[in-house]
PDB file of C-alpha atoms in Angstrom:
ATOM      1  CA  ALA A   1     234.090  45.099  49.469  1.00  0.00           C
ATOM      2  CA  PHE A   2     231.130  45.965  47.225  1.00  0.00           C
ATOM      3  CA  TYR A   3     231.119  44.064  43.822  1.00  0.00           C
ATOM      4  CA  GLY A   4     229.119  43.410  41.301  1.00  0.00           C
ATOM      5  CA  PRO A   5     228.722  43.579  37.275  1.00  0.00           C
ATOM      6  CA  SER A   6     229.272  46.542  35.261  1.00  0.00           C
ATOM      7  CA  GLY A   7     226.150  49.075  35.148  1.00  0.00           C
ATOM      8  CA  PHE A   8     224.557  48.355  38.688  1.00  0.00           C
ATOM      9  CA  GLY A   9     225.335  51.984  40.097  1.00  0.00           C
ATOM     10  CA  LYS A  10     228.562  50.706  41.835  1.00  0.00           C
ATOM     11  CA  SER A  11     230.520  54.066  41.515  1.00  0.00           C
ATOM     12  CA  VAL A  12     227.287  56.324  41.871  1.00  0.00           C
ATOM     13  CA  SER A  13     226.787  54.445  45.111  1.00  0.00           C
ATOM     14  CA  ALA A  14     230.411  55.186  46.044  1.00  0.00           C
ATOM     15  CA  ALA A  15     230.269  58.884  45.153  1.00  0.00           C
ATOM     16  CA  TYR A  16     227.269  59.217  47.576  1.00  0.00           C
ATOM     17  CA  ALA A  17     228.856  57.385  50.570  1.00  0.00           C
ATOM     18  CA  ALA A  18     231.884  59.448  49.783  1.00  0.00           C
ATOM     19  CA  ASN A  19     229.795  62.732  50.352  1.00  0.00           C
ATOM     20  CA  SER A  20     227.981  61.381  53.082  1.00  0.00           C
ATOM     21  CA  HIS A  21     230.268  60.109  55.026  1.00  0.00           C
ATOM     22  CA  ARG A  22     233.439  62.758  53.972  1.00  0.00           C
ATOM     23  CA  ALA A  23     235.168  59.336  52.616  1.00  0.00           C
ATOM     24  CA  TYR A  24     238.563  59.942  50.793  1.00  0.00           C
ATOM     25  CA  TYR A  25     237.563  58.654  47.184  1.00  0.00           C
ATOM     26  CA  VAL A  26     240.481  57.218  44.544  1.00  0.00           C
ATOM     27  CA  GLU A  27     239.302  55.565  41.238  1.00  0.00           C
ATOM     28  CA  ALA A  28     242.342  53.100  40.289  1.00  0.00           C
ATOM     29  CA  LYS A  29     243.215  53.263  36.288  1.00  0.00           C
ATOM     30  CA  ALA A  30     244.676  50.203  34.637  1.00  0.00           C
ATOM     31  CA  SER A  31     247.887  52.127  33.897  1.00  0.00           C
ATOM     32  CA  TRP A  32     248.594  53.290  37.298  1.00  0.00           C
ATOM     33  CA  THR A  33     252.210  52.451  38.647  1.00  0.00           C
ATOM     34  CA  ARG A  34     252.326  51.459  42.490  1.00  0.00           C
ATOM     35  CA  ARG A  35     253.707  54.772  43.102  1.00  0.00           C
ATOM     36  CA  PHE A  36     250.674  56.499  41.116  1.00  0.00           C
ATOM     37  CA  PHE A  37     248.588  54.742  43.002  1.00  0.00           C
ATOM     38  CA  LEU A  38     249.895  56.047  46.023  1.00  0.00           C
ATOM     39  CA  LEU A  39     250.430  59.573  45.009  1.00  0.00           C
ATOM     40  CA  SER A  40     246.610  59.814  44.143  1.00  0.00           C
ATOM     41  CA  VAL A  41     245.405  58.514  47.229  1.00  0.00           C
ATOM     42  CA  LEU A  42     247.767  61.594  48.790  1.00  0.00           C
ATOM     43  CA  ARG A  43     246.782  63.895  45.953  1.00  0.00           C
ATOM     44  CA  GLU A  44     243.053  63.077  47.390  1.00  0.00           C
ATOM     45  CA  MET A  45     244.313  63.818  50.936  1.00  0.00           C
ATOM     46  CA  GLY A  46     245.365  66.865  50.215  1.00  0.00           C
ATOM     47  CA  ILE A  47     248.607  65.539  51.561  1.00  0.00           C
ATOM     48  CA  GLU A  48     252.420  66.664  49.942  1.00  0.00           C
ATOM     49  CA  PRO A  49     254.079  63.104  49.076  1.00  0.00           C
ATOM     50  CA  ALA A  50     257.370  61.700  50.385  1.00  0.00           C
ATOM     51  CA  LYS A  51     259.601  60.475  48.290  1.00  0.00           C
ATOM     52  CA  THR A  52     259.573  56.735  48.793  1.00  0.00           C
ATOM     53  CA  ILE A  53     256.842  54.112  48.710  1.00  0.00           C
ATOM     54  CA  PRO A  54     256.736  52.677  52.514  1.00  0.00           C
ATOM     55  CA  GLU A  55     256.913  56.732  53.514  1.00  0.00           C
ATOM     56  CA  MET A  56     253.766  57.397  51.367  1.00  0.00           C
ATOM     57  CA  VAL A  57     252.136  54.492  52.857  1.00  0.00           C
ATOM     58  CA  GLU A  58     253.093  55.845  56.197  1.00  0.00           C
ATOM     59  CA  GLN A  59     252.066  59.354  55.241  1.00  0.00           C
ATOM     60  CA  ILE A  60     248.364  57.300  54.148  1.00  0.00           C
ATOM     61  CA  SER A  61     247.610  55.352  57.244  1.00  0.00           C
ATOM     62  CA  GLU A  62     248.912  58.651  59.612  1.00  0.00           C
ATOM     63  CA  GLN A  63     245.929  60.480  57.898  1.00  0.00           C
ATOM     64  CA  LEU A  64     243.439  57.938  58.209  1.00  0.00           C
ATOM     65  CA  VAL A  65     243.831  57.151  61.570  1.00  0.00           C
ATOM     66  CA  LEU A  66     243.486  61.168  62.383  1.00  0.00           C
ATOM     67  CA  SER A  67     241.117  62.075  60.233  1.00  0.00           C
ATOM     68  CA  ARG A  68     238.721  59.081  61.178  1.00  0.00           C
ATOM     69  CA  ARG A  69     237.484  58.981  57.879  1.00  0.00           C
ATOM     70  CA  PRO A  70     237.626  55.973  55.187  1.00  0.00           C
ATOM     71  CA  LEU A  71     238.916  55.585  52.291  1.00  0.00           C
ATOM     72  CA  ILE A  72     237.121  54.269  48.791  1.00  0.00           C
ATOM     73  CA  ILE A  73     238.956  52.615  46.299  1.00  0.00           C
ATOM     74  CA  ASP A  74     236.930  52.199  43.074  1.00  0.00           C
ATOM     75  CA  GLU A  75     237.698  49.716  40.446  1.00  0.00           C
ATOM     76  CA  MET A  76     239.370  47.608  42.480  1.00  0.00           C
ATOM     77  CA  ASP A  77     239.918  45.037  39.700  1.00  0.00           C
ATOM     78  CA  HIS A  78     242.802  47.280  38.265  1.00  0.00           C
ATOM     79  CA  VAL A  79     244.389  47.460  41.942  1.00  0.00           C
ATOM     80  CA  VAL A  80     244.646  43.127  41.994  1.00  0.00           C
ATOM     81  CA  ASP A  81     245.793  42.958  38.398  1.00  0.00           C
ATOM     82  CA  ARG A  82     248.379  45.509  38.631  1.00  0.00           C
ATOM     83  CA  ARG A  83     249.809  43.483  41.958  1.00  0.00           C
ATOM     84  CA  MET A  84     248.952  46.308  44.534  1.00  0.00           C
ATOM     85  CA  VAL A  85     247.141  44.277  46.621  1.00  0.00           C
ATOM     86  CA  ASP A  86     249.840  44.344  49.349  1.00  0.00           C
ATOM     87  CA  LEU A  87     249.733  48.468  49.110  1.00  0.00           C
ATOM     88  CA  VAL A  88     246.156  48.642  50.493  1.00  0.00           C
ATOM     89  CA  ARG A  89     246.854  45.711  53.344  1.00  0.00           C
ATOM     90  CA  ASP A  90     249.531  47.716  54.242  1.00  0.00           C
ATOM     91  CA  ILE A  91     247.635  50.930  54.372  1.00  0.00           C
ATOM     92  CA  TYR A  92     245.036  48.941  56.189  1.00  0.00           C
ATOM     93  CA  ASP A  93     247.343  47.329  58.743  1.00  0.00           C
ATOM     94  CA  GLY A  94     248.697  50.909  59.398  1.00  0.00           C
ATOM     95  CA  SER A  95     245.436  52.707  59.976  1.00  0.00           C
ATOM     96  CA  ALA A  96     243.003  49.890  61.100  1.00  0.00           C
ATOM     97  CA  SER A  97     240.116  52.561  59.394  1.00  0.00           C
ATOM     98  CA  PRO A  98     237.567  51.252  57.210  1.00  0.00           C
ATOM     99  CA  ILE A  99     238.583  50.702  53.565  1.00  0.00           C
ATOM    100  CA  LEU A 100     235.910  49.658  51.287  1.00  0.00           C
ATOM    101  CA  LEU A 101     237.051  48.122  48.166  1.00  0.00           C
ATOM    102  CA  ILE A 102     234.634  48.238  44.781  1.00  0.00           C
ATOM    103  CA  GLY A 103     235.376  45.878  41.677  1.00  0.00           C
ATOM    104  CA  GLU A 104     233.598  44.290  39.221  1.00  0.00           C
ATOM    105  CA  GLU A 105     231.938  40.358  39.773  1.00  0.00           C
ATOM    106  CA  GLN A 106     234.964  38.671  39.397  1.00  0.00           C
ATOM    107  CA  LEU A 107     236.799  40.635  42.366  1.00  0.00           C
ATOM    108  CA  PRO A 108     235.883  38.125  44.823  1.00  0.00           C
ATOM    109  CA  ALA A 109     237.603  35.202  43.134  1.00  0.00           C
ATOM    110  CA  LYS A 110     240.139  37.445  42.085  1.00  0.00           C
ATOM    111  CA  LEU A 111     241.453  38.288  45.892  1.00  0.00           C
ATOM    112  CA  LYS A 112     241.237  34.487  46.867  1.00  0.00           C
ATOM    113  CA  ARG A 113     244.940  34.411  45.617  1.00  0.00           C
ATOM    114  CA  TRP A 114     245.539  36.775  48.198  1.00  0.00           C
ATOM    115  CA  GLU A 115     244.959  34.918  50.920  1.00  0.00           C
ATOM    116  CA  ARG A 116     246.697  37.390  53.870  1.00  0.00           C
ATOM    117  CA  PHE A 117     244.019  40.383  52.148  1.00  0.00           C
ATOM    118  CA  ASP A 118     241.310  38.215  51.805  1.00  0.00           C
ATOM    119  CA  GLY A 119     241.044  37.164  54.895  1.00  0.00           C
ATOM    120  CA  ARG A 120     240.984  40.899  56.330  1.00  0.00           C
ATOM    121  CA  ILE A 121     237.586  41.652  54.663  1.00  0.00           C
ATOM    122  CA  LEU A 122     234.923  41.895  57.114  1.00  0.00           C
ATOM    123  CA  GLU A 123     231.768  41.588  54.490  1.00  0.00           C
ATOM    124  CA  TRP A 124     231.168  40.846  50.711  1.00  0.00           C
ATOM    125  CA  ALA A 125     228.492  42.768  49.646  1.00  0.00           C
ATOM    126  CA  PRO A 126     227.210  42.170  46.191  1.00  0.00           C
ATOM    127  CA  ALA A 127     225.631  44.775  44.293  1.00  0.00           C
ATOM    128  CA  GLN A 128     221.862  43.705  43.808  1.00  0.00           C
ATOM    129  CA  PRO A 129     220.033  43.598  40.349  1.00  0.00           C
ATOM    130  CA  LEU A 130     217.494  46.576  39.335  1.00  0.00           C
ATOM    131  CA  ASP A 131     213.882  45.755  40.392  1.00  0.00           C
ATOM    132  CA  LEU A 132     210.185  47.318  39.338  1.00  0.00           C
ATOM    133  CA  GLY A 133     210.699  49.766  42.904  1.00  0.00           C
ATOM    134  CA  ASP A 134     214.425  50.517  41.442  1.00  0.00           C
ATOM    135  CA  ALA A 135     212.992  51.760  38.649  1.00  0.00           C
ATOM    136  CA  ARG A 136     210.318  53.959  39.441  1.00  0.00           C
ATOM    137  CA  HIS A 137     212.720  55.824  41.954  1.00  0.00           C
ATOM    138  CA  LEU A 138     214.970  56.354  39.181  1.00  0.00           C
ATOM    139  CA  ARG A 139     211.614  57.213  36.733  1.00  0.00           C
ATOM    140  CA  ARG A 140     211.350  60.309  39.498  1.00  0.00           C
ATOM    141  CA  LEU A 141     214.537  61.510  39.258  1.00  0.00           C
ATOM    142  CA  TYR A 142     215.055  61.292  35.275  1.00  0.00           C
ATOM    143  CA  VAL A 143     211.918  61.438  33.895  1.00  0.00           C
ATOM    144  CA  ARG A 144     210.194  65.410  34.381  1.00  0.00           C
ATOM    145  CA  ARG A 145     208.873  66.212  30.872  1.00  0.00           C
ATOM    146  CA  VAL A 146     206.545  63.078  30.122  1.00  0.00           C
ATOM    147  CA  GLU A 147     204.661  60.675  32.430  1.00  0.00           C
ATOM    148  CA  ILE A 148     206.015  56.810  31.336  1.00  0.00           C
ATOM    149  CA  ALA A 149     203.699  54.092  32.569  1.00  0.00           C
ATOM    150  CA  ASP A 150     204.270  51.543  34.545  1.00  0.00           C
ATOM    151  CA  ASP A 151     204.081  48.636  31.640  1.00  0.00           C
ATOM    152  CA  LEU A 152     206.541  49.916  29.420  1.00  0.00           C
ATOM    153  CA  LEU A 153     208.518  50.610  32.798  1.00  0.00           C
ATOM    154  CA  GLN A 154     208.173  46.966  33.739  1.00  0.00           C
ATOM    155  CA  HIS A 155     209.197  46.406  29.801  1.00  0.00           C
ATOM    156  CA  LEU A 156     212.491  48.399  30.411  1.00  0.00           C
ATOM    157  CA  VAL A 157     213.727  46.559  33.412  1.00  0.00           C
ATOM    158  CA  GLU A 158     213.004  43.271  31.250  1.00  0.00           C
ATOM    159  CA  LEU A 159     215.697  44.631  29.125  1.00  0.00           C
ATOM    160  CA  ALA A 160     218.519  46.188  31.625  1.00  0.00           C
ATOM    161  CA  HIS A 161     218.663  42.893  32.909  1.00  0.00           C
ATOM    162  CA  GLY A 162     219.746  44.282  36.110  1.00  0.00           C
ATOM    163  CA  SER A 163     221.877  47.452  34.635  1.00  0.00           C
ATOM    164  CA  ALA A 164     220.591  50.819  36.124  1.00  0.00           C
ATOM    165  CA  ARG A 165     222.836  52.344  33.683  1.00  0.00           C
ATOM    166  CA  ARG A 166     221.010  50.993  30.893  1.00  0.00           C
ATOM    167  CA  LEU A 167     217.182  51.728  32.256  1.00  0.00           C
ATOM    168  CA  CYS A 168     218.528  55.255  32.386  1.00  0.00           C
ATOM    169  CA  VAL A 169     219.549  55.331  28.653  1.00  0.00           C
ATOM    170  CA  ASN A 170     215.985  54.075  28.391  1.00  0.00           C
ATOM    171  CA  LEU A 171     214.283  56.617  30.336  1.00  0.00           C
ATOM    172  CA  ASP A 172     215.986  59.210  28.683  1.00  0.00           C
ATOM    173  CA  ARG A 173     215.151  57.991  24.932  1.00  0.00           C
ATOM    174  CA  ILE A 174     211.786  57.503  25.691  1.00  0.00           C
ATOM    175  CA  GLU A 175     210.815  61.432  26.984  1.00  0.00           C
ATOM    176  CA  LYS A 176     212.744  62.422  24.019  1.00  0.00           C
ATOM    177  CA  GLU A 177     210.425  60.875  21.921  1.00  0.00           C
ATOM    178  CA  ALA A 178     207.292  60.894  23.523  1.00  0.00           C
ATOM    179  CA  GLN A 179     208.009  64.643  23.283  1.00  0.00           C
ATOM    180  CA  ALA A 180     208.937  64.659  19.738  1.00  0.00           C
ATOM    181  CA  MET A 181     205.418  62.846  19.272  1.00  0.00           C
ATOM    182  CA  GLY A 182     203.562  65.320  21.033  1.00  0.00           C
ATOM    183  CA  ALA A 183     202.655  63.098  24.151  1.00  0.00           C
ATOM    184  CA  ASP A 184     202.586  64.051  27.565  1.00  0.00           C
ATOM    185  CA  ARG A 185     202.358  59.746  28.590  1.00  0.00           C
ATOM    186  CA  ILE A 186     203.628  56.973  26.587  1.00  0.00           C
ATOM    187  CA  ASP A 187     202.801  53.469  27.661  1.00  0.00           C
ATOM    188  CA  ARG A 188     204.090  49.812  25.986  1.00  0.00           C
ATOM    189  CA  ALA A 189     201.500  50.162  23.772  1.00  0.00           C
ATOM    190  CA  ALA A 190     202.136  53.224  22.341  1.00  0.00           C
ATOM    191  CA  TRP A 191     205.708  53.112  22.156  1.00  0.00           C
ATOM    192  CA  GLY A 192     205.048  49.579  19.781  1.00  0.00           C
ATOM    193  CA  ASP A 193     208.482  48.182  18.627  1.00  0.00           C
ATOM    194  CA  ARG A 194     210.609  51.416  18.564  1.00  0.00           C
ATOM    195  CA  PRO A 195     213.837  50.428  19.395  1.00  0.00           C
ATOM    196  CA  LEU A 196     215.337  50.101  22.604  1.00  0.00           C
ATOM    197  CA  TYR A 197     219.460  50.128  24.227  1.00  0.00           C
ATOM    198  CA  THR A 198     220.066  46.795  25.327  1.00  0.00           C
ATOM    199  CA  GLY A 199     223.608  46.952  25.554  1.00  0.00           C
ATOM    200  CA  GLU A 200     224.005  44.360  22.495  1.00  0.00           C
ATOM    201  CA  ALA A 201     226.061  44.877  19.627  1.00  0.00           C
ATOM    202  CA  PRO A 202     223.483  45.224  16.414  1.00  0.00           C
ATOM    203  CA  LYS A 203     223.455  42.094  14.273  1.00  0.00           C
ATOM    204  CA  ARG A 204     225.186  41.858  10.717  1.00  0.00           C
ATOM    205  CA  ARG A 205     222.217  42.377   8.218  1.00  0.00           C
ATOM    206  CA  LEU A 206     222.606  39.232   5.546  1.00  0.00           C
ATOM    207  CA  SER A 207     221.899  40.580   1.811  1.00  0.00           C
TER     208      SER A 207
END
């Protein structure tokens, strides 16, 4: 199970893992029923679904065994909240195949209610907060037209509070602003007090 706050890059990591390991990947939705969850997994597998839920569980388990490919379930919190955890346990018990669960920070606490499921999780992997090394790597990937100095990048890391998403939003904002200024390099002093994205709603101005 891979878990952590929103914006820490879990879904992007899941997409990378799915491509690297040819995993079946589904992103659960809050509106899904038990049947639609199984239909979505079978659709990802390219399998015509059976008519009943038990038959669909068997189909998924069999395909995982035959393909020897893992299954990634993103947004696992929705599966827990909709009380579909036992479906995932049945799939695991029927296939003994690797299943990666991805969810929010409270996922471990939520799954404690499902003792027979919780006991099957071999490893809990918390998503790590963004640091300066990560930010430098993202700068190389996302910023092509200007140079953003390390002192400004460190400021972005502090504002991001661990969120890769917030950092990437600000990298894009700074690059566009620097281009509008006609600058090919920008540091903390040059940026000054221009606004940056923090994820916080603006405070109401009092008249």
